[in-house]
GROMACS .gro file of C-alpha atoms in nm:
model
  290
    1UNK     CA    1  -0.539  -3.989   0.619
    2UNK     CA    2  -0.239  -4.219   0.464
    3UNK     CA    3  -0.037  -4.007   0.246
    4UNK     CA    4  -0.102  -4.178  -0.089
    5UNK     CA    5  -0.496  -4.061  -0.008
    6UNK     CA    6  -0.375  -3.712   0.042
    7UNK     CA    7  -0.126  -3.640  -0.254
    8UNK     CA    8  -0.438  -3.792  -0.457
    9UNK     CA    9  -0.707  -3.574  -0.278
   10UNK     CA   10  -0.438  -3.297  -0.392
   11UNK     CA   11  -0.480  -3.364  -0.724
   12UNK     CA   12  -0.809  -3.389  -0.795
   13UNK     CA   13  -0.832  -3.035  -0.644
   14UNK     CA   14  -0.594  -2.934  -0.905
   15UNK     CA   15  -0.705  -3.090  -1.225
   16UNK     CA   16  -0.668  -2.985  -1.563
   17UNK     CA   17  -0.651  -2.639  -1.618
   18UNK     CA   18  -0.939  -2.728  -1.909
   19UNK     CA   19  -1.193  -2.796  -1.630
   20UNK     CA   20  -1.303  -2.426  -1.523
   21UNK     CA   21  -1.275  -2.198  -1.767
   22UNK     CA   22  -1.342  -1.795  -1.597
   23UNK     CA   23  -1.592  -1.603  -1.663
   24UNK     CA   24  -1.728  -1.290  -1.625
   25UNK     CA   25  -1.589  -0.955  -1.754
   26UNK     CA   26  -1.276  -0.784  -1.651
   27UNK     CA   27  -1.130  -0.408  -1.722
   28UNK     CA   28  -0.757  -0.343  -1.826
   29UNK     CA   29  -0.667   0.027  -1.927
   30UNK     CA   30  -0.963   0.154  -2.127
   31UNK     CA   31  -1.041  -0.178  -2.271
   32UNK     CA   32  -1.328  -0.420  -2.141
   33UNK     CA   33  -1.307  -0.774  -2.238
   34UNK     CA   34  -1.566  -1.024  -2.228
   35UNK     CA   35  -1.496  -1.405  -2.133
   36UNK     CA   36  -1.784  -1.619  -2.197
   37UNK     CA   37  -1.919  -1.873  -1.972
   38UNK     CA   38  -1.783  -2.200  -2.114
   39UNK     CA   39  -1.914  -2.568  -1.963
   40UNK     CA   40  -1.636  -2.755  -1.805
   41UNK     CA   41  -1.422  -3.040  -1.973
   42UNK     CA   42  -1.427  -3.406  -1.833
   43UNK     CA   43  -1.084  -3.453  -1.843
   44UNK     CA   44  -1.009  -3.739  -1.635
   45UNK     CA   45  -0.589  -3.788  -1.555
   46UNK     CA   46  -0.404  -4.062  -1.389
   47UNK     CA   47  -0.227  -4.003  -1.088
   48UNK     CA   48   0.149  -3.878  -1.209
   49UNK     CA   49   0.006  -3.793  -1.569
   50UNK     CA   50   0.173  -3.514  -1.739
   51UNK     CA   51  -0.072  -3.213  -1.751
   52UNK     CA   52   0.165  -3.081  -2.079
   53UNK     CA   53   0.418  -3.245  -2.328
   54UNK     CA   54   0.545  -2.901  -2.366
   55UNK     CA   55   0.901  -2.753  -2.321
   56UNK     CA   56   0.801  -2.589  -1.942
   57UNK     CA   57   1.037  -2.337  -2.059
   58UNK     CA   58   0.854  -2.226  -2.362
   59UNK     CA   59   0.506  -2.252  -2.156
   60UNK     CA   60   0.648  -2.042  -1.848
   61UNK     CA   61   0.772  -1.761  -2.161
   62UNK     CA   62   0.437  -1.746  -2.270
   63UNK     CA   63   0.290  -1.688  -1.915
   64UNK     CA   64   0.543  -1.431  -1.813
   65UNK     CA   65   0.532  -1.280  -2.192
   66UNK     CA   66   0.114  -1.234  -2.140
   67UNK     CA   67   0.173  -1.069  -1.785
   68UNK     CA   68   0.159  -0.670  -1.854
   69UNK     CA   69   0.183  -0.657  -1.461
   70UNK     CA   70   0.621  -0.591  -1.455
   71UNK     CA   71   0.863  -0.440  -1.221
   72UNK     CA   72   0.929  -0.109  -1.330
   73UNK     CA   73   1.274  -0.042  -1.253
   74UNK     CA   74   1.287   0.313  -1.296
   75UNK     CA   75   1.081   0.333  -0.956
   76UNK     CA   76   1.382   0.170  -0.773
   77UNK     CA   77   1.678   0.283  -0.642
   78UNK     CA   78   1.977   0.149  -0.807
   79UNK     CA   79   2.076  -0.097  -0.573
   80UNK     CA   80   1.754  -0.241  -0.554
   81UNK     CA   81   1.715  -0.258  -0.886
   82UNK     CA   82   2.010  -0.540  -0.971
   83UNK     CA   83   1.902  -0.777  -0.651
   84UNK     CA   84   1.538  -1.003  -0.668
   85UNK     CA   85   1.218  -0.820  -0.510
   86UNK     CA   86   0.984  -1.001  -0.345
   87UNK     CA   87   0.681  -1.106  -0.548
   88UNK     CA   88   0.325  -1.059  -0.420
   89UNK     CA   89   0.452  -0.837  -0.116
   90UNK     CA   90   0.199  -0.594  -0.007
   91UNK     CA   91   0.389  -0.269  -0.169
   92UNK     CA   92   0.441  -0.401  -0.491
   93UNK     CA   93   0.219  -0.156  -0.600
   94UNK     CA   94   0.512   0.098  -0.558
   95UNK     CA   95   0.669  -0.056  -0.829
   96UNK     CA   96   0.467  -0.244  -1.116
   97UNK     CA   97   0.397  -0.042  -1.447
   98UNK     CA   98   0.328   0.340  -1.358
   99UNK     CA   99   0.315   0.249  -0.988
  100UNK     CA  100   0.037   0.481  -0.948
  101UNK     CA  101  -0.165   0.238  -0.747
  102UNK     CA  102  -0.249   0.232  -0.373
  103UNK     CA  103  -0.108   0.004  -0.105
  104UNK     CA  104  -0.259  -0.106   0.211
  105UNK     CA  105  -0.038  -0.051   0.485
  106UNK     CA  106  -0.363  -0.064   0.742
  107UNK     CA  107  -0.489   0.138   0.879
  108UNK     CA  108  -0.447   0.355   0.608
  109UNK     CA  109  -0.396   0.334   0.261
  110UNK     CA  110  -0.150   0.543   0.027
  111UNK     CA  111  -0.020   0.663  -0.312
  112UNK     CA  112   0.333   0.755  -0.349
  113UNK     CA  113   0.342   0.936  -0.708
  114UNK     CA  114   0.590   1.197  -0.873
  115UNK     CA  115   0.488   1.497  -0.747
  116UNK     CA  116   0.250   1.380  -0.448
  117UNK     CA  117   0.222   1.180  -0.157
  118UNK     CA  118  -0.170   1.051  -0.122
  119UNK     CA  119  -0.302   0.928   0.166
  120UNK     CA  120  -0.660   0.731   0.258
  121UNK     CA  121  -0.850   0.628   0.556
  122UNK     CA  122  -1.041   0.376   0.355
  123UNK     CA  123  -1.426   0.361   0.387
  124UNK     CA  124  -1.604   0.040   0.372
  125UNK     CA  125  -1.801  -0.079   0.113
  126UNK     CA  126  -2.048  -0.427   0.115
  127UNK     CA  127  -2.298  -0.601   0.023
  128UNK     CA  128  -2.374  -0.965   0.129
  129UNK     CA  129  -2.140  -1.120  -0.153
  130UNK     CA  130  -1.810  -0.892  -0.044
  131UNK     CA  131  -1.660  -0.654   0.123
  132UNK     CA  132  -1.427  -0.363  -0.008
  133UNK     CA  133  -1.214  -0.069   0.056
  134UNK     CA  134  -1.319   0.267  -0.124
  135UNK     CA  135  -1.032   0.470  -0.149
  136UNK     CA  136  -1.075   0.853  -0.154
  137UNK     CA  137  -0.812   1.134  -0.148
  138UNK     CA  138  -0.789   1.227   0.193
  139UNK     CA  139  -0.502   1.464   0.204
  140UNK     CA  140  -0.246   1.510  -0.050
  141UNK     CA  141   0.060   1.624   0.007
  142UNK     CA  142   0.251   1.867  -0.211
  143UNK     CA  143   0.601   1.734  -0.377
  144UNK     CA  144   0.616   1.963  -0.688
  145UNK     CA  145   0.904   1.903  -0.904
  146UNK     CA  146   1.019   1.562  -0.703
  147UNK     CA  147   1.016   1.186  -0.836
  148UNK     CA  148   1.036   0.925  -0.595
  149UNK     CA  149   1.186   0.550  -0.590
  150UNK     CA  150   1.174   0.310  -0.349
  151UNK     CA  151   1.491   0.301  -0.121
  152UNK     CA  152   1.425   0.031   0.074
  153UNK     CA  153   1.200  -0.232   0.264
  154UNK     CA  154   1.179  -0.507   0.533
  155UNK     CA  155   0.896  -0.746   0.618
  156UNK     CA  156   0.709  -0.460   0.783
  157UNK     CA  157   0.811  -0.160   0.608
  158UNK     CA  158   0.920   0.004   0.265
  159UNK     CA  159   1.047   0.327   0.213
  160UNK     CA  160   1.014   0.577  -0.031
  161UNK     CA  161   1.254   0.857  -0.142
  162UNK     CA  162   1.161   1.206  -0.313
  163UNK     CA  163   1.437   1.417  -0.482
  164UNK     CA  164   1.422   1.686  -0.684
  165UNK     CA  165   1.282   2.055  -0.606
  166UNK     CA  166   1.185   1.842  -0.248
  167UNK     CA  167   1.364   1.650  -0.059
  168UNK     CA  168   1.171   1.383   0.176
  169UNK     CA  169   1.189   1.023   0.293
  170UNK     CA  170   0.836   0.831   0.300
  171UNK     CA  171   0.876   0.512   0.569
  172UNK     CA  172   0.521   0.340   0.495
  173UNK     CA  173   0.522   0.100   0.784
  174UNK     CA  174   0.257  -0.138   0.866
  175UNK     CA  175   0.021  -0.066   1.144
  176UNK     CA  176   0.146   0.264   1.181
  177UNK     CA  177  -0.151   0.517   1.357
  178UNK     CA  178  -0.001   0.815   1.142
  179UNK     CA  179   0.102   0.846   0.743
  180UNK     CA  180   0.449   0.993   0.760
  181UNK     CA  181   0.616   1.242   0.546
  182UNK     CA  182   0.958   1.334   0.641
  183UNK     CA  183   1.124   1.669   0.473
  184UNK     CA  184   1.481   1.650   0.468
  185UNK     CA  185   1.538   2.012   0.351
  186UNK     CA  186   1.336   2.355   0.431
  187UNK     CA  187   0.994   2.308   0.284
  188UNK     CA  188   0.638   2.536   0.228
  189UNK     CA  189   0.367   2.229   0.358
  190UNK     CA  190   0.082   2.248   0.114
  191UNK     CA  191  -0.224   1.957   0.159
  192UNK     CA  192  -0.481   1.949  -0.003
  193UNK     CA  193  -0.838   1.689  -0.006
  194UNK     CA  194  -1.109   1.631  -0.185
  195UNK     CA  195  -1.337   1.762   0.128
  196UNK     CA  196  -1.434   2.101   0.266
  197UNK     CA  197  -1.256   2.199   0.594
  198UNK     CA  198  -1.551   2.303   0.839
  199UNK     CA  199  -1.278   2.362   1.139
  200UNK     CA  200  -0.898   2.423   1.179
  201UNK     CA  201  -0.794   2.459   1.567
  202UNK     CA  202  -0.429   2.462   1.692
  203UNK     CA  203  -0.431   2.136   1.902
  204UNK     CA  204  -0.269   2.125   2.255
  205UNK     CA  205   0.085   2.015   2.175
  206UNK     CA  206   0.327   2.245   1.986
  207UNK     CA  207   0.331   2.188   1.611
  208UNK     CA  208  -0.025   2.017   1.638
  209UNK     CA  209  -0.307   2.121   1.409
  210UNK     CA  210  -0.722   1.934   1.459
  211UNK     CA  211  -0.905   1.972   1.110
  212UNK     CA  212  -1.247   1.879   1.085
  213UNK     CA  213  -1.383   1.767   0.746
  214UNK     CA  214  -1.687   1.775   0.599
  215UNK     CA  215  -1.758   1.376   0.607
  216UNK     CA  216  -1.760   1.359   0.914
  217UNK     CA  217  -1.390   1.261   1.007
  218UNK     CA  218  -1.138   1.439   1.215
  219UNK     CA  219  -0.711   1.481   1.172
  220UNK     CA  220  -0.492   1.507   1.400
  221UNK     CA  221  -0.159   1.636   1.191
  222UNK     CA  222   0.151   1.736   1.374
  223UNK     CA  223   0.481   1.896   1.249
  224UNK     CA  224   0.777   1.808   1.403
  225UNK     CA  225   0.929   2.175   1.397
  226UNK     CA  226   0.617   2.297   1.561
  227UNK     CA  227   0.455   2.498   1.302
  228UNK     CA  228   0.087   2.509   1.334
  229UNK     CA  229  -0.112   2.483   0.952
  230UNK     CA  230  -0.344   2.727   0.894
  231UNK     CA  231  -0.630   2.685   0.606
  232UNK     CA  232  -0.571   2.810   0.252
  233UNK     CA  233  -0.917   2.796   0.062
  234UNK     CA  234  -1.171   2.534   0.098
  235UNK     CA  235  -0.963   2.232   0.113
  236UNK     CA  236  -0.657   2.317   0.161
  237UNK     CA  237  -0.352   2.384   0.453
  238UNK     CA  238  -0.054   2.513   0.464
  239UNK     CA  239   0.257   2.588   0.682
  240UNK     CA  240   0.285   3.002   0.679
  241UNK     CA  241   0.662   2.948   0.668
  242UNK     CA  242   0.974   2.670   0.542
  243UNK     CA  243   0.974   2.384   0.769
  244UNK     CA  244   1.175   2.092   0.808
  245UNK     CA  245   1.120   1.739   0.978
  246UNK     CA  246   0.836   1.475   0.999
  247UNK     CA  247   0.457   1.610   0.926
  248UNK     CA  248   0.272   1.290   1.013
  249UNK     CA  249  -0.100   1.301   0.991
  250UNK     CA  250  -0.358   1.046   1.192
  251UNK     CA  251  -0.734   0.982   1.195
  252UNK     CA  252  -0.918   1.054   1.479
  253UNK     CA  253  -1.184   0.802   1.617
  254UNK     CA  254  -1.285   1.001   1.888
  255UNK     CA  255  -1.164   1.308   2.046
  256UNK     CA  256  -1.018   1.107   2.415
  257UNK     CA  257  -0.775   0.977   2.151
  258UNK     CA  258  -0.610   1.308   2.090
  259UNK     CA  259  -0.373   1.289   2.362
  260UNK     CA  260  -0.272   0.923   2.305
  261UNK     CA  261  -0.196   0.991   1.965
  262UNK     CA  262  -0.012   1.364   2.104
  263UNK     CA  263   0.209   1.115   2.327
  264UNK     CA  264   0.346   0.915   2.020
  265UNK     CA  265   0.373   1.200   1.751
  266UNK     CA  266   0.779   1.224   1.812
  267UNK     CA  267   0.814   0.835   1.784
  268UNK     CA  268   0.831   0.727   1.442
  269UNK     CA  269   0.870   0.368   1.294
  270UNK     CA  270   1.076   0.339   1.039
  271UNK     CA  271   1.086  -0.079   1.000
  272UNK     CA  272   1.092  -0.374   1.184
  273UNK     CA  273   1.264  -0.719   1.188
  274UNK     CA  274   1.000  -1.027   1.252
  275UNK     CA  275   1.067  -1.322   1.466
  276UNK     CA  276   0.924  -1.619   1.495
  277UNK     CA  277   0.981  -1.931   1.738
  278UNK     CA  278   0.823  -2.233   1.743
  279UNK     CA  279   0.812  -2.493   1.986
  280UNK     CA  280   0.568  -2.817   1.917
  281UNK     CA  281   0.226  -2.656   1.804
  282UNK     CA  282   0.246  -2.350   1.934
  283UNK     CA  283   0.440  -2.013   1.817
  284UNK     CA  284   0.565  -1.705   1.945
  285UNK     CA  285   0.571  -1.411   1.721
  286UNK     CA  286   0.763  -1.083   1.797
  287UNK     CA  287   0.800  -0.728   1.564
  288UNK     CA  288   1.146  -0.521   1.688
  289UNK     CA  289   1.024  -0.211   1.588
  290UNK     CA  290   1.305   0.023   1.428
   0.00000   0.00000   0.00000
């Protein structure tokens, strides 16, 4: 297709921003608003047209002014907080408003909040218009009396720091097979979930624990000092004494994937640096793992 075909091909796909108006119904906070279904314009524009006479400066205020969706640079560390972040990276969620909001780091999602680290094996949800994650507290680990900020991040990675009463380092790396909490200084483990626990059982390795919940799914956590948790209540574990180190916790698909899982519990991924090299039409894509 000649290229004066294509850049007006590109156009017409984005016309004026008066010929679809949204509607539908959205939720912000505790506040519903309503957008009414409104018949589209017949603006026709010339190729090259102006869309807007309008300072761009004053229009891009306006957008940015209306956007409640901000970096909230409390949840930073310091450094970070005086160099550009990347917009619409897959943790941002770390960081805008409250930054109380889950991220998909696949397979599992996760929460990193004062106080608590929360993490999700998502469940599906669909009909034949969509499909969703349902996120559900899976375990929740205790930080009491610890805010965190985000430390630092790579194209695979970012990485969370707690201080306070606890000190831990939270490397959220995508593609990782277990959520990983590392305690920097002598710490009681406390999880909780929003199951029962039907079955606790020391696993085979030292420091591994097999919990069985009551929807049907199965854990696999390990502690890296190789204290075995032991159930407190109906949903809850904990370590009988201080421990320090990585408590990394995995879903099990079926039990012939304990030992696989067993085998990589002492390697832990803290990053990565992405290549890519292209030759012609074809690409070669590599992770170095850190």
């Amino acid at each position: 297709m000649p290229l004066s075909d294509r850049i007006r091909k590109l156009a017409q796909k984005f016309a004026s921003p008066h010929e679809a108006h949204v509607s539908g119904s959205s939720r912000v906070g505790s506040e519903e608003t309503e957008c009414a279904v409104q018949p589209a314009s017949k603006t026709r524009m010339a190729l090259g047209e102006a869309w807007s006479a309008s300072d761009p400066r004053t229009v891009m205020g306006e957008r940015v002014g209306a956007n409640s969706y901000k970096v909230n640079t409390e949840l930073l560390d310091a450094r970070l907080a005086t160099t550009p972040i990347p917009t619409n990276t897959w943790w941002q969620n770390l960081i805008v408003e409250c930054g109380d909001q889950p991220i998909v780091m696949g397979p599992y999602m996760v929460k990193s909040l004062n106080e608590s680290v929360v993490v999700c094996a998502p469940t599906e949800m669909h009909s034949n218009t969509f499909v969703a994650s349902a996120w559900h507290d899976d375990w929740r680990m205790d930080m009491a009396g610890s805010t965190r900020r985000v430390v630092a991040y790579d194209s695979v990675s970012v990485t969370v720091r707690y201080e306070g009463s606890s000190l831990a380092t939270v490397p959220l790396v995508k593609g990782a097979v277990f959520a990983t909490i590392v305690l920097d200084t002598q710490t009681v483990v406390r999880l909780s979930t929003i199951h029962a626990i039907i079955g606790v059982d020391a696993g085979d390795a030292p420091g591994s624990t097999i919990v069985q919940l009551n929807n049907g799914s199965t854990w696999l956590i390990w502690c890296e000092s190789n204290v075995v948790l032991r159930q407190c209540g109906m949903s809850g574990l904990e370590s009988p004494i201080p421990m320090q180190g990585a408590v990394r916790l995995a879903l099990v698909a079926t039990p012939s994937a304990i030992p696989a899982l067993l085998s990589a519990s002492t390697a832990i991924p803290i990053g990565g640096d992405v290549s890519i090299n292209a030759t012609n039409d074809s690409a070669e894509f590599a992770i170095a793992w850190k």
